[in-house]
Amino acid sequence: MEEKFQESKVEGRNAVLEAFRSGRVVDKLFVLERCEDGPVRTILREAKKHDTMVRFVKKERLDQMSETGKHQGVIAMTAAYDYAEVDDILNKAREKGEAPFVVLLDNIEDPHNLGAIIRTANLAGAHGVIIPKNRAVGLTATVARTSAGALNYTPVARVTNIARTIEELKKEGLWFVCADMGGTSMYQLDLKGPIGLVIGNEGEGVSRMVKEKCDFVASIPMKGDIDSLNASVAAGVLAYEIVRQRLLG
């Protein structure tokens, strides 16, 4: 099982191009800034075709990242696990005869948070997790380890636009609740039935566009002297309020 945790660093123009064309999932592509020759343009076209996040960086950054010393101006990071499709998550709910319960993450950047949320989602009975392709961590080896095996059982789908995905899932009958300290107490909300739980970025919370798509904004009652919870802890608290309400019917 351990080998599945190995994300790959692919270096060099031919190797990176082959990674794209062979169907490997590339989470991020690092390209030497102002490098626009033919082979690099070809790689960038493949990256665009696959909605891969591209970062243009200085040569010093690529040299630091390189393990071979032969990066030729391009380094690709491939995923440690394969991604699912959103339909796979809905099908899992159908197979179990349960109302869909999906966790959507709005730009979570810390791999430990993502791994912990996937673990919690599994234990709370969520049918899957949805993450964005850009400005967020992917399924790295750290995420896989932190999930403590949950990635073997909980499908994770990656989408271009979380707000658009919420709109599409509403057509499937799901309601959406996002976490925000300015919302209604989670104890006053009806969180039963087909539901999507939206958790925001560690620093900025749920983005405005995503929040506007949600049906409910839930706050977690807090009695201490600080004003927010870690993203993975907030996900756990709200997920288990959903579990509690489902059990009570």
PDB file of C-alpha atoms in Angstrom, residues 1-7 25 27 78-84 138-141 143-145 147 149-154 156:
ATOM      1  CA  MET A   1       0.000   0.000   0.000  1.00  0.00           C
ATOM      2  CA  GLU A   2       2.839   2.391   0.762  1.00  0.00           C
ATOM      3  CA  GLU A   3       3.834   2.832  -2.877  1.00  0.00           C
ATOM      4  CA  LYS A   4       0.479   4.494  -3.559  1.00  0.00           C
ATOM      5  CA  PHE A   5       1.600   7.337  -1.338  1.00  0.00           C
ATOM      6  CA  GLN A   6       4.454   8.260  -3.646  1.00  0.00           C
ATOM      7  CA  GLU A   7       3.808  11.459  -5.535  1.00  0.00           C
ATOM      8  CA  VAL A  25      -2.587  13.403 -13.124  1.00  0.00           C
ATOM      9  CA  ASP A  27      -1.239  18.602  -9.841  1.00  0.00           C
ATOM     10  CA  THR A  78       2.011  14.330 -10.080  1.00  0.00           C
ATOM     11  CA  ALA A  79      -0.662  13.201  -7.610  1.00  0.00           C
ATOM     12  CA  ALA A  80      -0.060  10.471  -5.022  1.00  0.00           C
ATOM     13  CA  TYR A  81      -3.594   9.113  -5.577  1.00  0.00           C
ATOM     14  CA  ASP A  82      -5.989   9.114  -8.504  1.00  0.00           C
ATOM     15  CA  TYR A  83      -8.898  11.544  -8.401  1.00  0.00           C
ATOM     16  CA  ALA A  84     -12.512  10.468  -8.662  1.00  0.00           C
ATOM     17  CA  GLY A 138      -3.879  18.263  -4.133  1.00  0.00           C
ATOM     18  CA  LEU A 139      -3.518  14.618  -3.139  1.00  0.00           C
ATOM     19  CA  THR A 140       0.097  14.711  -2.053  1.00  0.00           C
ATOM     20  CA  ALA A 141       1.897  12.001  -0.089  1.00  0.00           C
ATOM     21  CA  VAL A 143      -2.289  14.247   2.516  1.00  0.00           C
ATOM     22  CA  ALA A 144      -2.393  10.484   1.997  1.00  0.00           C
ATOM     23  CA  ARG A 145      -0.467   9.787   5.201  1.00  0.00           C
ATOM     24  CA  SER A 147      -5.758  10.695   6.056  1.00  0.00           C
ATOM     25  CA  GLY A 149      -5.969   5.227   5.098  1.00  0.00           C
ATOM     26  CA  ALA A 150      -9.230   7.093   4.448  1.00  0.00           C
ATOM     27  CA  LEU A 151      -8.141   7.854   0.873  1.00  0.00           C
ATOM     28  CA  ASN A 152      -8.578   4.156   0.114  1.00  0.00           C
ATOM     29  CA  TYR A 153     -12.303   4.454   0.855  1.00  0.00           C
ATOM     30  CA  THR A 154     -13.328   8.093   0.384  1.00  0.00           C
ATOM     31  CA  VAL A 156     -11.871  12.837  -3.783  1.00  0.00           C
TER      32      VAL A 156
END
